CSV table of C-alpha atoms and ligand atoms in Angstrom, one decimal:
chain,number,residue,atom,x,y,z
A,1,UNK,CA,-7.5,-28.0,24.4
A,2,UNK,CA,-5.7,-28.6,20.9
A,3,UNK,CA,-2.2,-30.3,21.3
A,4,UNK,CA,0.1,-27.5,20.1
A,5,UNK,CA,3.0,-28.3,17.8
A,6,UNK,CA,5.7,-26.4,19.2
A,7,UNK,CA,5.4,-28.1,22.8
A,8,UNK,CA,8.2,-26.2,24.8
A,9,UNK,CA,6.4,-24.3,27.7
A,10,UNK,CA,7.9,-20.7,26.3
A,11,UNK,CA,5.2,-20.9,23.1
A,12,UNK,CA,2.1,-21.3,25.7
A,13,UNK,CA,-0.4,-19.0,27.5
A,14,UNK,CA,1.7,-19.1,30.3
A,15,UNK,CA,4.9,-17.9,29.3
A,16,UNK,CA,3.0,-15.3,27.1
A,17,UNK,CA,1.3,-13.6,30.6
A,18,UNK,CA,4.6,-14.0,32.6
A,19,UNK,CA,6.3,-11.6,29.3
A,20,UNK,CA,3.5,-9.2,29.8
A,21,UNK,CA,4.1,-8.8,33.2
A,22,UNK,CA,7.8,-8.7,33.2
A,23,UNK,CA,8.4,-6.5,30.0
A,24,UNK,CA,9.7,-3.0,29.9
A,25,UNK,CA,6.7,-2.6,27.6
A,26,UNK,CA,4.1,-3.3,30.0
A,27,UNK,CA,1.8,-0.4,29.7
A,28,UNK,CA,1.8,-0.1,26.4
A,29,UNK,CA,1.1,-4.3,25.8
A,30,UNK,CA,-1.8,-4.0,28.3
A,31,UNK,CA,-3.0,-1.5,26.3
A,32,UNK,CA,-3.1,-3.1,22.8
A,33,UNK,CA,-4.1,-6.4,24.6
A,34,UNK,CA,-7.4,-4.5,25.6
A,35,UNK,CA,-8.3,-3.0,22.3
A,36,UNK,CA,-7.7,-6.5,20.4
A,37,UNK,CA,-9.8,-7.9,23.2
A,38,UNK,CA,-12.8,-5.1,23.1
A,39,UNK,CA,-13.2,-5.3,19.2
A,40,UNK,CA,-13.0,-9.4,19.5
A,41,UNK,CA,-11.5,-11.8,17.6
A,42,UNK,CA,-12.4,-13.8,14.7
A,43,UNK,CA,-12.7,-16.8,13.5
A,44,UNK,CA,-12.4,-17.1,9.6
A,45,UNK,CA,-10.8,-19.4,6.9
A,46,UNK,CA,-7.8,-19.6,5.7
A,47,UNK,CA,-6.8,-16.4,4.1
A,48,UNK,CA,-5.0,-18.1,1.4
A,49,UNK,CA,-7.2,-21.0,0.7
A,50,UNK,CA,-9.9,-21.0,2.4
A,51,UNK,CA,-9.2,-24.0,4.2
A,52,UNK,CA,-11.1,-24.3,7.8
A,53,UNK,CA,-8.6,-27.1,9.3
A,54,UNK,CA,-5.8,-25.4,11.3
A,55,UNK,CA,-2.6,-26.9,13.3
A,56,UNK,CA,-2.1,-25.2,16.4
A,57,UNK,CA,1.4,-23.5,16.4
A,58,UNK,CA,1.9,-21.6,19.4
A,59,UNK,CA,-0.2,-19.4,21.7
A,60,UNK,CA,1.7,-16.0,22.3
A,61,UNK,CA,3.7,-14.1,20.2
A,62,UNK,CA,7.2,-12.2,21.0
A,63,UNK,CA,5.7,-9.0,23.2
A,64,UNK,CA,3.4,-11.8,25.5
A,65,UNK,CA,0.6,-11.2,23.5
A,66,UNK,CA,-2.1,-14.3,23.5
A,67,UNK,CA,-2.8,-14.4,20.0
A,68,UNK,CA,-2.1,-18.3,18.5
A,69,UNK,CA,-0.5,-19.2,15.1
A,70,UNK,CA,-1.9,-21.5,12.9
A,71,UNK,CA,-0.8,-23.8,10.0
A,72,UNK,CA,-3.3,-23.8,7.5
A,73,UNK,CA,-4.0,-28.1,7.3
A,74,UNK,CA,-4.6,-27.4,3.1
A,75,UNK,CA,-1.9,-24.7,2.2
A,76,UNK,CA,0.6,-24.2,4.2
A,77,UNK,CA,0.2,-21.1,5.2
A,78,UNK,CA,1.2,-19.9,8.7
A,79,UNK,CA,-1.6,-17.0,9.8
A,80,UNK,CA,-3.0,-15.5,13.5
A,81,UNK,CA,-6.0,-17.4,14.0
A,82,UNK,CA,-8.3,-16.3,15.5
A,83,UNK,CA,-7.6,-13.2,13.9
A,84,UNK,CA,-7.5,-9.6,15.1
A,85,UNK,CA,-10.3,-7.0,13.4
A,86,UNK,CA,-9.6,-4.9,10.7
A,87,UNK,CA,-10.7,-2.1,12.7
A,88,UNK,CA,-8.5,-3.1,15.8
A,89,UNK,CA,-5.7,-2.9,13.3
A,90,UNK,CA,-6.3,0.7,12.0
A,91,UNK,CA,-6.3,1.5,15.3
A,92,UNK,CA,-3.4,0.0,16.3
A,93,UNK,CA,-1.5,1.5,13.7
A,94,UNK,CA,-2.7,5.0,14.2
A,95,UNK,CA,-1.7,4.9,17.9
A,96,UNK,CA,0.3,2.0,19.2
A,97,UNK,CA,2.7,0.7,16.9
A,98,UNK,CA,5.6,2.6,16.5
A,99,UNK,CA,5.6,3.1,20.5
A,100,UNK,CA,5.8,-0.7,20.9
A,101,UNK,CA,8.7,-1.5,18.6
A,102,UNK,CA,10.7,1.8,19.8
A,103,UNK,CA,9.7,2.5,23.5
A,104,UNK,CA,9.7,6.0,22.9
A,105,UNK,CA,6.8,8.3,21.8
A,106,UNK,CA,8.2,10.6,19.3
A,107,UNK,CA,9.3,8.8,15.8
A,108,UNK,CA,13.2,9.3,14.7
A,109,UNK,CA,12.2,9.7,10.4
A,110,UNK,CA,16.2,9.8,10.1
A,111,UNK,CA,17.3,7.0,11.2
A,112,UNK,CA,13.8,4.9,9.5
A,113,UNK,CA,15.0,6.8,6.7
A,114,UNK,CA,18.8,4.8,6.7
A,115,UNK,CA,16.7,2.0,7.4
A,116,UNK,CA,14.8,2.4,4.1
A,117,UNK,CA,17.3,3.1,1.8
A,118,UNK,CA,19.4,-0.2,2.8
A,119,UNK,CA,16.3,-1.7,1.6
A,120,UNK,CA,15.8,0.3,-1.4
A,121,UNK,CA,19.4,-0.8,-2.4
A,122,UNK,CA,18.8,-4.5,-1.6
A,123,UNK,CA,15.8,-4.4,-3.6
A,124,UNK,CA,17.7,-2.8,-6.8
A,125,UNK,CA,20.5,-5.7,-6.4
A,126,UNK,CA,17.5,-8.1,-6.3
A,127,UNK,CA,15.9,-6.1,-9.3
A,128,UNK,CA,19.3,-6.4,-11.1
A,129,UNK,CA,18.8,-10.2,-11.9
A,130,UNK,CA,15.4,-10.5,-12.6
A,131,UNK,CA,13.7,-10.1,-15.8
A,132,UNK,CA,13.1,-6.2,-15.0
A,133,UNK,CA,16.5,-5.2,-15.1
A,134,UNK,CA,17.2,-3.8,-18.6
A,135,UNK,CA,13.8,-2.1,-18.1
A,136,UNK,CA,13.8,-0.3,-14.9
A,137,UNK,CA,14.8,3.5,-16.8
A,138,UNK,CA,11.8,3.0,-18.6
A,139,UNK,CA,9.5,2.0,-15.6
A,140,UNK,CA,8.2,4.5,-13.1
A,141,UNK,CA,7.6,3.5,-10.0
A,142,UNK,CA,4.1,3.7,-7.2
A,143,UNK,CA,5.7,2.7,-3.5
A,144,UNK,CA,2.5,1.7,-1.4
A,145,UNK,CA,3.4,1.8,2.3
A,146,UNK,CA,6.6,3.6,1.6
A,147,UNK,CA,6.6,5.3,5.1
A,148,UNK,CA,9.5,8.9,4.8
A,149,UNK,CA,10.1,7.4,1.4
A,150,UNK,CA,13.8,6.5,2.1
A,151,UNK,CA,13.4,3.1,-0.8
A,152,UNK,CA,11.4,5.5,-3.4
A,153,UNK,CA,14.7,7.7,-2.7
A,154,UNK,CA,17.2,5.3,-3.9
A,155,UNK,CA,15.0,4.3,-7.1
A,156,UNK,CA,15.1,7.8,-7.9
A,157,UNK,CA,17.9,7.9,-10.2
A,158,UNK,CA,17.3,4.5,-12.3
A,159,UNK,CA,13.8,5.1,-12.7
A,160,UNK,CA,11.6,7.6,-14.7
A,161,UNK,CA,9.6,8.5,-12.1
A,162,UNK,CA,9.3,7.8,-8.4
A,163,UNK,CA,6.1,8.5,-6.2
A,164,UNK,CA,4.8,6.9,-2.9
A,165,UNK,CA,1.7,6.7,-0.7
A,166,UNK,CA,1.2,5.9,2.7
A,167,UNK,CA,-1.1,6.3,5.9
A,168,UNK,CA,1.1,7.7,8.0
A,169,UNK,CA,1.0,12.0,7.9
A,170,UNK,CA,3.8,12.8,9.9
A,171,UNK,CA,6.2,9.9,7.6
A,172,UNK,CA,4.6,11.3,4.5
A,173,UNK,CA,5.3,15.1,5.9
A,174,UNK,CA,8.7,14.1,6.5
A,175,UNK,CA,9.7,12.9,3.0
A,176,UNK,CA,8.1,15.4,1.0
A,177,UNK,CA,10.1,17.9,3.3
A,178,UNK,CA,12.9,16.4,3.8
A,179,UNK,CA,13.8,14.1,0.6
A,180,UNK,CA,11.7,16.2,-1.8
A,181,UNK,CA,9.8,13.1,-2.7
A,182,UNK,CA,6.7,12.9,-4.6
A,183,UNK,CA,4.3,11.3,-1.8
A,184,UNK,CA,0.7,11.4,-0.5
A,185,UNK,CA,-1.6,10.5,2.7
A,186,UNK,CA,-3.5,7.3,0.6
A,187,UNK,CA,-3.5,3.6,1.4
A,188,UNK,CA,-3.8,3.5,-2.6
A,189,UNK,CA,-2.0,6.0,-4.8
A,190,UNK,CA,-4.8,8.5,-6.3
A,191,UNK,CA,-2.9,9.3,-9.3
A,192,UNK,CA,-1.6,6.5,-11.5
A,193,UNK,CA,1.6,8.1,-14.1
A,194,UNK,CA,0.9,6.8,-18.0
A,195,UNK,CA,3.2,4.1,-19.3
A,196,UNK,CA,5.2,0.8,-17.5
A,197,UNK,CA,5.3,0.8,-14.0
A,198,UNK,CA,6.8,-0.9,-11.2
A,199,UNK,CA,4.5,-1.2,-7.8
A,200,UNK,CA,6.5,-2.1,-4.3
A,201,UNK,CA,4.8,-3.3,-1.4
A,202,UNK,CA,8.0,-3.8,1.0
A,203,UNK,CA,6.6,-5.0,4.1
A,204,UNK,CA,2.8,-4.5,3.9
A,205,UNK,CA,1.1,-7.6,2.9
A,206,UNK,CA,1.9,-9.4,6.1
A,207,UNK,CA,0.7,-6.8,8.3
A,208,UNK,CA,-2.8,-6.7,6.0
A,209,UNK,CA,-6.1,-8.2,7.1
A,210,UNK,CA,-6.9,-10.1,4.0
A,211,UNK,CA,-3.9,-10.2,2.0
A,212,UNK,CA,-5.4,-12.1,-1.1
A,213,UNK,CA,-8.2,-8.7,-1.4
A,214,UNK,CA,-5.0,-6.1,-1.4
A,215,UNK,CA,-3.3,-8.5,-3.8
A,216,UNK,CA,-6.7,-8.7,-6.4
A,217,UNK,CA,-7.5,-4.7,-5.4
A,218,UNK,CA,-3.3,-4.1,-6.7
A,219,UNK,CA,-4.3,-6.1,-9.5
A,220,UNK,CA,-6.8,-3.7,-10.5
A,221,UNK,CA,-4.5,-0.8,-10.8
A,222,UNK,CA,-2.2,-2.6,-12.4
A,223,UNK,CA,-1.7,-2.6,-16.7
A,224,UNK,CA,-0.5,-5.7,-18.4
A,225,UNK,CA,3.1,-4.3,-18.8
A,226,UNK,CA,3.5,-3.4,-15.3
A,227,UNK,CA,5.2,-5.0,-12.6
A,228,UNK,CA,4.5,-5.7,-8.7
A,229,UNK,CA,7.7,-6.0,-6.3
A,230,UNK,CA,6.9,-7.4,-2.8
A,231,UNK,CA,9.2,-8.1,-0.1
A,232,UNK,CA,7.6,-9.5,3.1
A,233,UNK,CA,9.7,-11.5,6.7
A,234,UNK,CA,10.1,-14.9,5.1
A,235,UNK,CA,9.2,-17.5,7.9
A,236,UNK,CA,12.1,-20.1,6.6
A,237,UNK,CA,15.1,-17.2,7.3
A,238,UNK,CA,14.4,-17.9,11.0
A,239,UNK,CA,15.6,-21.2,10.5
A,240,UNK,CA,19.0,-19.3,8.7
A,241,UNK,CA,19.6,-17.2,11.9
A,242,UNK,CA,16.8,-14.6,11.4
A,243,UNK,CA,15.2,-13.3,14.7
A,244,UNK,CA,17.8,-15.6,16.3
A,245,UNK,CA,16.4,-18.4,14.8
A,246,UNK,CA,13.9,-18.3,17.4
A,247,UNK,CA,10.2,-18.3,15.7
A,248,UNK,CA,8.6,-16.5,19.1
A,249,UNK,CA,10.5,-13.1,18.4
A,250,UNK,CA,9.7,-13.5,14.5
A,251,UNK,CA,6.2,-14.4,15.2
A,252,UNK,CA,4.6,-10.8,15.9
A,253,UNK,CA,0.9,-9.1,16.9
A,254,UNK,CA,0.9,-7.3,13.6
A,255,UNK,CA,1.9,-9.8,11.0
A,256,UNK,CA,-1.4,-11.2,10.4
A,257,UNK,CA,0.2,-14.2,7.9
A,258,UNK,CA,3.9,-15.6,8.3
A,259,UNK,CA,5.0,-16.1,4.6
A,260,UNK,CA,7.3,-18.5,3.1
A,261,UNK,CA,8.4,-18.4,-0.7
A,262,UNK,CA,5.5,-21.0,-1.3
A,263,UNK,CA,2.1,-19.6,0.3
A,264,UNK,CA,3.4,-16.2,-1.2
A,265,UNK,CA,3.6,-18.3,-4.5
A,266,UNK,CA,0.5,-19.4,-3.8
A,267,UNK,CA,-1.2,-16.7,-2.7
A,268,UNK,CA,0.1,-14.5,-5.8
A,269,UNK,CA,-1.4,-17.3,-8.3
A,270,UNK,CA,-4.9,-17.1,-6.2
A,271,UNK,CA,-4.7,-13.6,-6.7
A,272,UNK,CA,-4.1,-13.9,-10.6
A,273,UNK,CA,-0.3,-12.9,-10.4
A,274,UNK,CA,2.7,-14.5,-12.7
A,275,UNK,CA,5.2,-14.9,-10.2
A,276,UNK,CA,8.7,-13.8,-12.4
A,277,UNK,CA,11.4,-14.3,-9.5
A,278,UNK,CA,10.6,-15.5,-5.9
A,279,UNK,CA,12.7,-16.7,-2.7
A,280,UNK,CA,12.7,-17.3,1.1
A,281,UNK,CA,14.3,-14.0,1.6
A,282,UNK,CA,10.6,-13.2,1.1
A,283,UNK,CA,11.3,-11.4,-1.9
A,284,UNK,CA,8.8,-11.5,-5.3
A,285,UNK,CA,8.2,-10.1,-8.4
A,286,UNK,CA,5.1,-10.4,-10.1
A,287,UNK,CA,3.5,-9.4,-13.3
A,288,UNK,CA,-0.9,-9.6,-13.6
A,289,UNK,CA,-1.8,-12.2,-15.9
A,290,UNK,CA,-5.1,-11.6,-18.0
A,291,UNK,CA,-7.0,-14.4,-15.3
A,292,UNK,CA,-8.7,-14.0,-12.6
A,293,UNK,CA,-6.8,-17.0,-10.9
A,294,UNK,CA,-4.1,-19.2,-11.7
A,295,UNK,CA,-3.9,-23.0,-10.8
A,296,UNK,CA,-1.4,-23.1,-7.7
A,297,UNK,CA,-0.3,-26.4,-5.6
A,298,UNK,CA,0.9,-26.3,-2.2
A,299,UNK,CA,4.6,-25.7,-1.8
A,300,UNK,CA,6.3,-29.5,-0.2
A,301,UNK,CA,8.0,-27.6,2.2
A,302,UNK,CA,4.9,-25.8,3.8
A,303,UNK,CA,4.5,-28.4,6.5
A,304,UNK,CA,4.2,-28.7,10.3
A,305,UNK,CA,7.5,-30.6,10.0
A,306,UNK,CA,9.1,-27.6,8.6
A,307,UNK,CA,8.0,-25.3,11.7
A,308,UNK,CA,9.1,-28.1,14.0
A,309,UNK,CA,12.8,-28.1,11.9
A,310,UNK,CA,12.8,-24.4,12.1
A,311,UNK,CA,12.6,-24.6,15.9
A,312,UNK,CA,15.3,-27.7,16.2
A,313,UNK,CA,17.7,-24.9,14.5
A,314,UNK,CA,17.3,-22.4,18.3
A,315,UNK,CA,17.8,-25.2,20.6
A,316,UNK,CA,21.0,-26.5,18.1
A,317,UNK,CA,22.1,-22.7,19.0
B,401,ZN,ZN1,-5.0,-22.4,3.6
């Protein structure tokens, strides 16, 4: 068995059952834990790169559930491999998800909502320094993902148009009800408004199964003067006191890749992007260049080293 990096006994196989057993969550763990297991795991490349050399980071994630991380040995890039089916995540999605992270069956679209529009104002402070700023009345704006719409809410009134899309009927039934949004059951929007836009992805790409496809599919929506915002859990903010700088409750069943401001760099250049603005928060914005693919190198800070200083920050706690 591969030497894993992170050697303490709470990131093995171990410690992961004994959490299954012991959590509140129990029942509804088991029951994920089967469906990943019936539709299999697989074994791919790196998502990023392409790269089939991996560094074994730790074997259960923060709910007990036996899925191991993996530094990419080329990039950088943090990912779940082996990693679960795309079909296992639909699934998981449509039935599980919300009832793991809130123990409770039916969803509370207020208080996501609150949650939303905090981000929707960090994201407009974000938006304020970067090169879109004296341009955002002009832009209109295509949230994918955007849940009750609570972000597309607070863009409302600098933009010229706000619309969202999302999987999730009874999120997308709550903001055009409730907020009066413009929104519609798509993973893609169907419509696309004429002129400069601005596309958000807040929290998506890391819960995709092949992040560098949705990045190239965006792409293809996407007009020269338009704009992509992305904001994904930066892996380095643990490190800051995120998830209690403790990298088992940030590493998580549905994040398929753990990003950091250089594999999203990376990945956006692989996926033909012009990154304008990016940090560890992870927070992007990107503009399509006319290629298919720009050079990018691997970030110096994207190291085993790094995940091994991240974790020297929870036992300094
Ligand atoms: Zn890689």
């Amino acid at each position: 068995m591969a030497q894993r990096l992170l050697r303490h006994f709470r990131y093995g196989r171990t410690f992961a059952f004994l959490r299954r057993l012991t959590s509140s969550r129990s029942k509804s763990i088991n029951a994920v834990r089967k469906l990943y297991q019936e539709f299999g795991l697989e074994n791919r490349p790196c998502v990023l790169c392409g790269g089939k050399a991996f560094t074994l980071i730790c074997e259960g994630d923060r709910y007990g559930f036996d899925l191991d991380k993996q530094i990419c040995d080329q990039c950088g890039l943090v990912q779940t491999s082996p990693a679960v089916k795309k079909d296992f995540l639909n699934v998981f999605y449509r039935d599980h998800y919300r009832r793991l992270y809130t123990k409770r069956n039916d969803v509370d679209h207020a208080s996501l909502v609150r949650e939303q529009r905090q981000k929707g104002e960090r994201f407009l402070a974000y938006l304020e320094k970067t090169a879109v700023a004296p341009k955002l009345n002009d832009l209109a704006v295509i949230e994918m993902g955007c849940s009750s719409g609570g972000i597309l809410e607070k863009f409302k009134p600098h933009c010229r148009s706000v619309q969202g899309c999302d999987l999730d009927v009874e999120a997308i039934r709550y903001g055009k009800e409730q907020l009066k949004l413009d929104l519609e059951v798509a993973e893609f929007p169907t419509q696309l408004p004429e002129g400069p836009r601005l596309f958000i992805l807040s929290h998506v790409l890391e819960h995709t199964h092949d992040p560098l496809a949705s990045l190239k599919q965006i792409k293809s929506l996407m007009a020269a003067e338009d704009y992509l915002f992305i904001e994904v859990p930066g892996i380095n903010l643990v490190a800051e006191g995120a998830y209690k700088h403790d990298l088992k409750s940030y590493f998580h069943l549905a994040h398929v890749c753990d990003f950091s401001e250089g594999t999203l760099r990376a990945l956006a250049a692989r996926a033909g992007y012009e990154v304008l603005s990016c940090n560890e928060t992870v927070t992007a914005l990107l503009r399509p260049s006319s290629e298919t693919e720009l050079p990018w190198r691997r970030s110096e800070k994207d190291t085993t080293e790094n995940i091994l200083r991240i974790e020297a920050t929870r036992k300094r706690r």
